[in-house]
């Protein structure tokens, strides 16, 4: 891990940054870089993000006009639209030798975007949601980040990625080197198999087992969904050790016995298959094909989820727990 004291170069000093996108990450990174003394402008289309950037005191332009001025272009639009935005508004307007930055390697790794050979292509990927990055920066700290590069035209791409991370406050918490391939593979794998896909499927299945056995849906919700945050917070604070120390011996013993039966060899094989389909581009093609077909599959999956009994029971119970709304403060989606 690298920290502030380890980042001593100054290749980004005096450079103009254009942030393309002003959602949760764009807002956080742009404000953090500006507060660190960098010259920052915003490139977005007219709408909510444009107005928000204006209110925050930035000079705001169309994407094309922002890119024309920039020495560093940080692309923070959603994965599915990045290639279109790049081809239509970024690529034709890039300065010769401009540095191009990303916080996720998806489009470069899968060659949806092919940068010009004279550009450094760097990554600065905070390991936390945008609003948390902003809050911790203002508190004098930060969240850890990954740094690295895909293309080193200048010979200084790695240093630029570290400087970018330092300007975002991430070097206060720690920087870890990565590659576009590694970050993309691990990020997609974690989301699909553990953090989102795995966890939601586990919760949904546990809810079904309890309700189909005749137990109250409300009780089932509290047992397998609501309490998940409590357990995850303990793991976040001190790993499995703290989680087990703060729970009963009964629960600890039972988890050692039953956990590997639920998430066992078959689950591992499914995860290995999922990783292979990330590595060979199968998932990326499926995702982009669905986007180009109007996201028919995604919207169908989303509608099914919203109509599930678990979601409806949870909505009713959360409406009676106003303290839960505080959790939204640091998880605002990209605008």
Short mmCIF file of C-alpha atoms in Angstrom, two decimals:
data_model
loop_
_atom_site.label_atom_id
_atom_site.label_comp_id
_atom_site.label_asym_id
_atom_site.label_seq_id
_atom_site.Cartn_x
_atom_site.Cartn_y
_atom_site.Cartn_z
CA UNK A 1 0.00 0.00 0.00
CA UNK A 2 1.14 3.51 -0.81
CA UNK A 3 0.24 6.64 1.15
CA UNK A 4 0.55 10.43 0.76
CA UNK A 5 4.27 10.44 1.56
CA UNK A 6 4.92 7.93 -1.24
CA UNK A 7 3.43 10.08 -4.02
CA UNK A 8 6.06 12.71 -4.76
CA UNK A 9 5.79 13.44 -8.50
CA UNK A 10 3.92 16.39 -10.00
CA UNK A 11 3.03 15.49 -13.59
CA UNK A 12 -0.57 16.67 -13.15
CA UNK A 13 0.29 20.06 -11.74
CA UNK A 14 -1.11 22.88 -13.87
CA UNK A 15 -3.26 20.55 -15.95
CA UNK A 16 -6.93 21.20 -16.68
CA UNK A 17 -9.25 18.33 -15.78
CA UNK A 18 -12.58 17.67 -17.49
CA UNK A 19 -14.91 15.35 -15.63
CA UNK A 20 -17.35 13.69 -17.99
CA UNK A 21 -20.33 12.85 -15.81
CA UNK A 22 -21.43 14.45 -12.54
CA UNK A 23 -23.18 11.68 -10.65
CA UNK A 24 -22.06 10.30 -7.29
CA UNK A 25 -18.47 9.56 -8.36
CA UNK A 26 -18.20 12.55 -10.70
CA UNK A 27 -19.42 14.92 -8.01
CA UNK A 28 -17.06 13.50 -5.40
CA UNK A 29 -13.94 13.31 -7.53
CA UNK A 30 -14.42 16.71 -9.16
CA UNK A 31 -14.95 18.48 -5.84
CA UNK A 32 -12.07 16.63 -4.17
CA UNK A 33 -9.66 17.45 -7.01
CA UNK A 34 -10.73 21.09 -7.01
CA UNK A 35 -10.26 21.31 -3.25
CA UNK A 36 -6.80 19.82 -3.73
CA UNK A 37 -5.91 22.76 -5.97
CA UNK A 38 -6.50 21.38 -9.46
CA UNK A 39 -8.25 23.22 -12.30
CA UNK A 40 -11.51 21.29 -12.86
CA UNK A 41 -14.36 21.75 -15.36
CA UNK A 42 -17.40 19.54 -16.00
CA UNK A 43 -18.71 18.10 -19.26
CA UNK A 44 -22.31 16.86 -19.19
CA UNK A 45 -25.48 17.24 -21.19
CA UNK A 46 -28.21 19.66 -20.08
CA UNK A 47 -30.26 18.33 -17.18
CA UNK A 48 -30.01 17.48 -13.49
CA UNK A 49 -26.26 16.86 -13.45
CA UNK A 50 -25.55 20.04 -15.45
CA UNK A 51 -27.59 22.11 -12.98
CA UNK A 52 -25.97 20.43 -9.96
CA UNK A 53 -22.47 21.15 -11.23
CA UNK A 54 -23.43 24.78 -11.84
CA UNK A 55 -24.78 25.09 -8.30
CA UNK A 56 -21.51 23.72 -6.99
CA UNK A 57 -19.64 26.52 -8.72
CA UNK A 58 -18.05 24.68 -11.64
CA UNK A 59 -17.70 25.88 -15.20
CA UNK A 60 -19.97 23.46 -17.06
CA UNK A 61 -19.86 22.68 -20.78
CA UNK A 62 -21.12 20.17 -23.26
CA UNK A 63 -18.97 17.04 -23.30
CA UNK A 64 -17.33 18.05 -26.58
CA UNK A 65 -16.48 21.58 -25.41
CA UNK A 66 -15.10 20.36 -22.09
CA UNK A 67 -12.88 17.78 -23.79
CA UNK A 68 -11.45 20.38 -26.18
CA UNK A 69 -10.06 22.34 -23.21
CA UNK A 70 -8.80 19.45 -21.11
CA UNK A 71 -5.36 17.99 -20.53
CA UNK A 72 -6.94 15.18 -18.48
CA UNK A 73 -10.36 13.71 -19.33
CA UNK A 74 -11.90 11.61 -16.55
CA UNK A 75 -14.79 9.50 -17.93
CA UNK A 76 -17.42 8.68 -15.31
CA UNK A 77 -20.58 7.99 -17.32
CA UNK A 78 -22.34 4.61 -16.88
CA UNK A 79 -20.56 1.64 -18.48
CA UNK A 80 -23.20 1.02 -21.13
CA UNK A 81 -23.11 4.54 -22.57
CA UNK A 82 -19.38 5.25 -22.28
CA UNK A 83 -18.44 3.95 -25.72
CA UNK A 84 -21.16 6.01 -27.42
CA UNK A 85 -20.19 9.17 -25.54
CA UNK A 86 -16.53 8.53 -26.29
CA UNK A 87 -17.02 8.00 -30.03
CA UNK A 88 -19.47 10.87 -30.47
CA UNK A 89 -18.09 13.60 -28.22
CA UNK A 90 -14.73 12.69 -26.70
CA UNK A 91 -12.59 11.06 -29.38
CA UNK A 92 -13.09 13.79 -32.04
CA UNK A 93 -12.22 16.54 -29.55
CA UNK A 94 -9.27 15.18 -27.59
CA UNK A 95 -6.15 17.29 -27.44
CA UNK A 96 -3.11 15.51 -28.83
CA UNK A 97 -1.50 13.61 -25.96
CA UNK A 98 -4.36 14.21 -23.53
CA UNK A 99 -4.52 11.83 -20.59
CA UNK A 100 -7.70 9.72 -20.38
CA UNK A 101 -8.86 8.49 -16.99
CA UNK A 102 -11.34 5.86 -15.82
CA UNK A 103 -12.61 4.54 -12.51
CA UNK A 104 -13.62 1.17 -13.99
CA UNK A 105 -11.83 -0.71 -16.75
CA UNK A 106 -14.88 -2.25 -18.47
CA UNK A 107 -14.92 -0.33 -21.75
CA UNK A 108 -11.17 -0.29 -22.32
CA UNK A 109 -10.67 -3.90 -21.27
CA UNK A 110 -13.39 -5.17 -23.60
CA UNK A 111 -12.27 -2.77 -26.37
CA UNK A 112 -15.54 -0.88 -26.56
CA UNK A 113 -13.19 2.12 -26.32
CA UNK A 114 -9.85 2.12 -28.16
CA UNK A 115 -7.82 5.16 -27.02
CA UNK A 116 -5.38 6.98 -29.32
CA UNK A 117 -1.79 5.76 -29.11
CA UNK A 118 -0.45 9.13 -27.95
CA UNK A 119 -2.63 9.20 -24.80
CA UNK A 120 -1.80 7.96 -21.33
CA UNK A 121 -4.76 5.85 -20.16
CA UNK A 122 -4.94 5.68 -16.37
CA UNK A 123 -7.19 4.36 -13.63
CA UNK A 124 -8.15 5.80 -10.26
CA UNK A 125 -10.84 3.60 -8.71
CA UNK A 126 -12.02 4.51 -5.19
CA UNK A 127 -13.13 1.53 -3.12
CA UNK A 128 -16.28 3.20 -1.89
CA UNK A 129 -19.37 5.07 -3.12
CA UNK A 130 -18.91 8.63 -4.34
CA UNK A 131 -20.65 10.41 -1.51
CA UNK A 132 -18.55 8.54 1.05
CA UNK A 133 -15.42 9.59 -0.87
CA UNK A 134 -16.55 13.20 -0.64
CA UNK A 135 -17.54 13.08 3.02
CA UNK A 136 -14.33 11.43 4.18
CA UNK A 137 -12.24 13.86 2.11
CA UNK A 138 -13.92 16.81 3.83
CA UNK A 139 -13.25 15.16 7.18
CA UNK A 140 -9.54 15.09 6.37
CA UNK A 141 -9.34 11.44 5.44
CA UNK A 142 -10.48 9.42 2.40
CA UNK A 143 -11.29 5.96 1.13
CA UNK A 144 -8.66 3.61 -0.32
CA UNK A 145 -8.29 3.46 -4.10
CA UNK A 146 -6.80 1.36 -6.86
CA UNK A 147 -4.37 2.98 -9.27
CA UNK A 148 -2.79 1.79 -12.50
CA UNK A 149 -2.59 2.34 -16.24
CA UNK A 150 -3.56 0.67 -19.50
CA UNK A 151 -1.36 2.70 -21.82
CA UNK A 152 1.81 4.64 -21.01
CA UNK A 153 2.55 7.01 -23.89
CA UNK A 154 4.44 9.58 -21.83
CA UNK A 155 6.40 7.25 -19.57
CA UNK A 156 4.64 8.78 -16.55
CA UNK A 157 1.18 7.18 -16.64
CA UNK A 158 1.60 5.30 -13.36
CA UNK A 159 2.75 8.45 -11.57
CA UNK A 160 -0.23 10.35 -12.97
CA UNK A 161 -2.65 7.72 -11.66
CA UNK A 162 -1.08 7.94 -8.19
CA UNK A 163 -1.23 11.75 -8.23
CA UNK A 164 -4.88 11.62 -9.28
CA UNK A 165 -5.62 9.28 -6.37
CA UNK A 166 -3.74 11.51 -3.96
CA UNK A 167 -5.72 14.54 -5.14
CA UNK A 168 -8.91 12.59 -4.44
CA UNK A 169 -7.81 12.02 -0.83
CA UNK A 170 -7.37 8.29 -1.36
CA UNK A 171 -3.66 8.24 -0.50
CA UNK A 172 -4.61 9.25 3.03
CA UNK A 173 -6.25 5.82 3.36
CA UNK A 174 -4.02 3.79 1.06
CA UNK A 175 -3.38 3.06 -2.63
CA UNK A 176 -3.09 -0.38 -4.20
CA UNK A 177 -1.72 -0.98 -7.69
CA UNK A 178 -3.86 -2.81 -10.23
CA UNK A 179 -4.35 -3.32 -13.98
CA UNK A 180 -7.41 -2.68 -16.12
CA UNK A 181 -7.86 -6.45 -16.53
CA UNK A 182 -7.50 -7.23 -12.83
CA UNK A 183 -9.80 -4.42 -11.68
CA UNK A 184 -12.50 -5.30 -14.22
CA UNK A 185 -12.38 -9.05 -13.61
CA UNK A 186 -12.43 -8.74 -9.83
CA UNK A 187 -15.01 -5.95 -9.73
CA UNK A 188 -17.49 -7.79 -11.95
CA UNK A 189 -16.85 -11.09 -10.19
CA UNK A 190 -17.38 -9.58 -6.74
CA UNK A 191 -20.59 -7.80 -7.74
CA UNK A 192 -22.12 -10.77 -9.53
CA UNK A 193 -21.10 -13.66 -7.32
CA UNK A 194 -20.81 -12.23 -3.81
CA UNK A 195 -21.65 -8.60 -3.05
CA UNK A 196 -24.86 -8.27 -5.06
CA UNK A 197 -25.85 -11.37 -7.03
CA UNK A 198 -24.69 -13.85 -4.41
CA UNK A 199 -26.04 -11.97 -1.41
CA UNK A 200 -29.44 -11.17 -2.93
CA UNK A 201 -29.93 -14.75 -4.12
CA UNK A 202 -28.97 -16.04 -0.67
CA UNK A 203 -31.41 -13.67 1.03
CA UNK A 204 -34.22 -14.45 -1.42
CA UNK A 205 -33.72 -18.22 -1.06
CA UNK A 206 -33.64 -18.01 2.73
CA UNK A 207 -36.83 -15.94 2.68
CA UNK A 208 -38.55 -18.51 0.44
CA UNK A 209 -37.49 -21.44 2.62
CA UNK A 210 -38.92 -19.81 5.75
CA UNK A 211 -42.17 -18.55 4.23
CA UNK A 212 -42.83 -21.80 2.34
CA UNK A 213 -42.40 -23.61 5.66
CA UNK A 214 -45.18 -21.45 7.09
CA UNK A 215 -43.23 -18.79 8.96
CA UNK A 216 -44.30 -15.14 8.98
CA UNK A 217 -43.00 -13.13 6.00
CA UNK A 218 -42.30 -10.23 8.36
CA UNK A 219 -40.27 -12.44 10.68
CA UNK A 220 -38.47 -13.96 7.70
CA UNK A 221 -37.60 -10.50 6.37
CA UNK A 222 -36.06 -9.42 9.67
CA UNK A 223 -34.14 -12.68 10.00
CA UNK A 224 -32.53 -12.96 6.55
CA UNK A 225 -32.62 -9.41 5.15
CA UNK A 226 -32.75 -6.69 7.82
CA UNK A 227 -30.06 -8.27 10.00
CA UNK A 228 -27.68 -8.64 7.06
CA UNK A 229 -26.46 -5.07 7.59
CA UNK A 230 -25.71 -5.77 11.25
CA UNK A 231 -23.56 -8.76 10.33
CA UNK A 232 -21.83 -6.96 7.44
CA UNK A 233 -21.01 -3.99 9.68
CA UNK A 234 -19.27 -6.31 12.15
CA UNK A 235 -17.26 -7.95 9.35
CA UNK A 236 -16.38 -4.49 7.97
CA UNK A 237 -15.16 -3.38 11.40
CA UNK A 238 -13.08 -6.43 12.34
CA UNK A 239 -13.43 -9.31 9.92
CA UNK A 240 -15.02 -12.66 10.66
CA UNK A 241 -13.30 -12.67 14.07
CA UNK A 242 -15.17 -9.62 15.34
CA UNK A 243 -18.43 -10.85 13.85
CA UNK A 244 -18.14 -14.18 15.68
CA UNK A 245 -17.00 -12.49 18.92
CA UNK A 246 -20.08 -10.24 18.91
CA UNK A 247 -22.54 -13.07 18.22
CA UNK A 248 -23.48 -16.13 20.23
CA UNK A 249 -21.57 -19.38 20.43
CA UNK A 250 -24.67 -21.08 19.06
CA UNK A 251 -24.67 -18.94 15.93
CA UNK A 252 -20.92 -19.31 15.46
CA UNK A 253 -20.99 -23.10 15.77
CA UNK A 254 -24.01 -23.37 13.46
CA UNK A 255 -22.39 -21.15 10.83
CA UNK A 256 -19.28 -23.35 10.71
CA UNK A 257 -21.46 -26.42 10.18
CA UNK A 258 -24.21 -25.14 7.85
CA UNK A 259 -22.46 -22.40 5.88
CA UNK A 260 -20.22 -24.72 3.81
CA UNK A 261 -23.24 -26.94 3.11
CA UNK A 262 -25.13 -24.02 1.58
CA UNK A 263 -22.17 -22.40 -0.20
CA UNK A 264 -20.26 -25.55 -1.11
CA UNK A 265 -18.61 -27.19 -4.12
CA UNK A 266 -21.53 -26.54 -6.49
CA UNK A 267 -21.53 -22.83 -5.62
CA UNK A 268 -17.78 -22.68 -6.14
CA UNK A 269 -18.14 -24.27 -9.58
CA UNK A 270 -20.82 -21.72 -10.48
CA UNK A 271 -18.51 -18.91 -9.37
CA UNK A 272 -15.66 -20.34 -11.44
CA UNK A 273 -17.95 -20.43 -14.46
CA UNK A 274 -19.00 -16.84 -13.78
CA UNK A 275 -15.35 -15.74 -13.58
CA UNK A 276 -14.50 -17.49 -16.85
CA UNK A 277 -17.38 -15.72 -18.63
CA UNK A 278 -16.09 -12.39 -17.33
CA UNK A 279 -12.56 -13.19 -18.48
CA UNK A 280 -13.54 -14.35 -21.97
CA UNK A 281 -15.98 -11.47 -22.60
CA UNK A 282 -19.19 -13.55 -22.59
CA UNK A 283 -20.79 -11.44 -19.86
CA UNK A 284 -19.72 -8.13 -21.41
CA UNK A 285 -21.20 -9.12 -24.77
CA UNK A 286 -24.47 -10.24 -23.16
CA UNK A 287 -24.73 -7.00 -21.18
CA UNK A 288 -23.95 -4.70 -24.11
CA UNK A 289 -26.26 -6.66 -26.44
CA UNK A 290 -29.11 -6.18 -23.95
CA UNK A 291 -28.32 -2.45 -23.68
CA UNK A 292 -28.38 -2.09 -27.46
CA UNK A 293 -31.69 -3.98 -27.51
CA UNK A 294 -33.30 -1.48 -25.14
CA UNK A 295 -32.34 -3.28 -21.91
CA UNK A 296 -35.34 -5.61 -22.31
CA UNK A 297 -33.82 -8.29 -20.07
CA UNK A 298 -32.59 -5.85 -17.45
CA UNK A 299 -35.94 -4.11 -17.17
CA UNK A 300 -37.76 -7.45 -16.98
CA UNK A 301 -35.45 -8.65 -14.17
CA UNK A 302 -35.94 -5.32 -12.38
CA UNK A 303 -39.75 -5.51 -12.63
CA UNK A 304 -39.72 -9.07 -11.31
CA UNK A 305 -37.58 -8.03 -8.35
CA UNK A 306 -39.84 -5.06 -7.54
CA UNK A 307 -42.92 -7.32 -7.49
CA UNK A 308 -41.37 -9.98 -5.24
CA UNK A 309 -42.89 -10.68 -1.85
CA UNK A 310 -39.57 -9.97 -0.16
CA UNK A 311 -39.37 -6.48 -1.68
CA UNK A 312 -42.99 -5.66 -0.81
CA UNK A 313 -42.73 -6.89 2.78
CA UNK A 314 -39.46 -5.01 3.17
CA UNK A 315 -40.96 -1.80 1.78
CA UNK A 316 -43.82 -1.97 4.29
CA UNK A 317 -41.52 -2.58 7.26
CA UNK A 318 -38.89 -0.03 6.26
CA UNK A 319 -41.60 2.63 5.97
CA UNK A 320 -42.06 2.26 9.74
CA UNK A 321 -38.33 2.59 10.44
CA UNK A 322 -37.32 6.20 9.59
CA UNK A 323 -33.77 5.61 10.83
CA UNK A 324 -33.20 3.32 7.84
CA UNK A 325 -33.43 6.33 5.51
CA UNK A 326 -30.12 7.62 6.87
CA UNK A 327 -28.40 4.78 5.01
CA UNK A 328 -29.23 6.50 1.70
CA UNK A 329 -26.89 9.40 2.40
CA UNK A 330 -23.77 7.73 1.05
CA UNK A 331 -25.24 5.49 -1.65
CA UNK A 332 -26.62 7.95 -4.18
CA UNK A 333 -26.57 6.39 -7.69
CA UNK A 334 -24.94 8.04 -10.68
CA UNK A 335 -27.08 10.90 -12.00
#
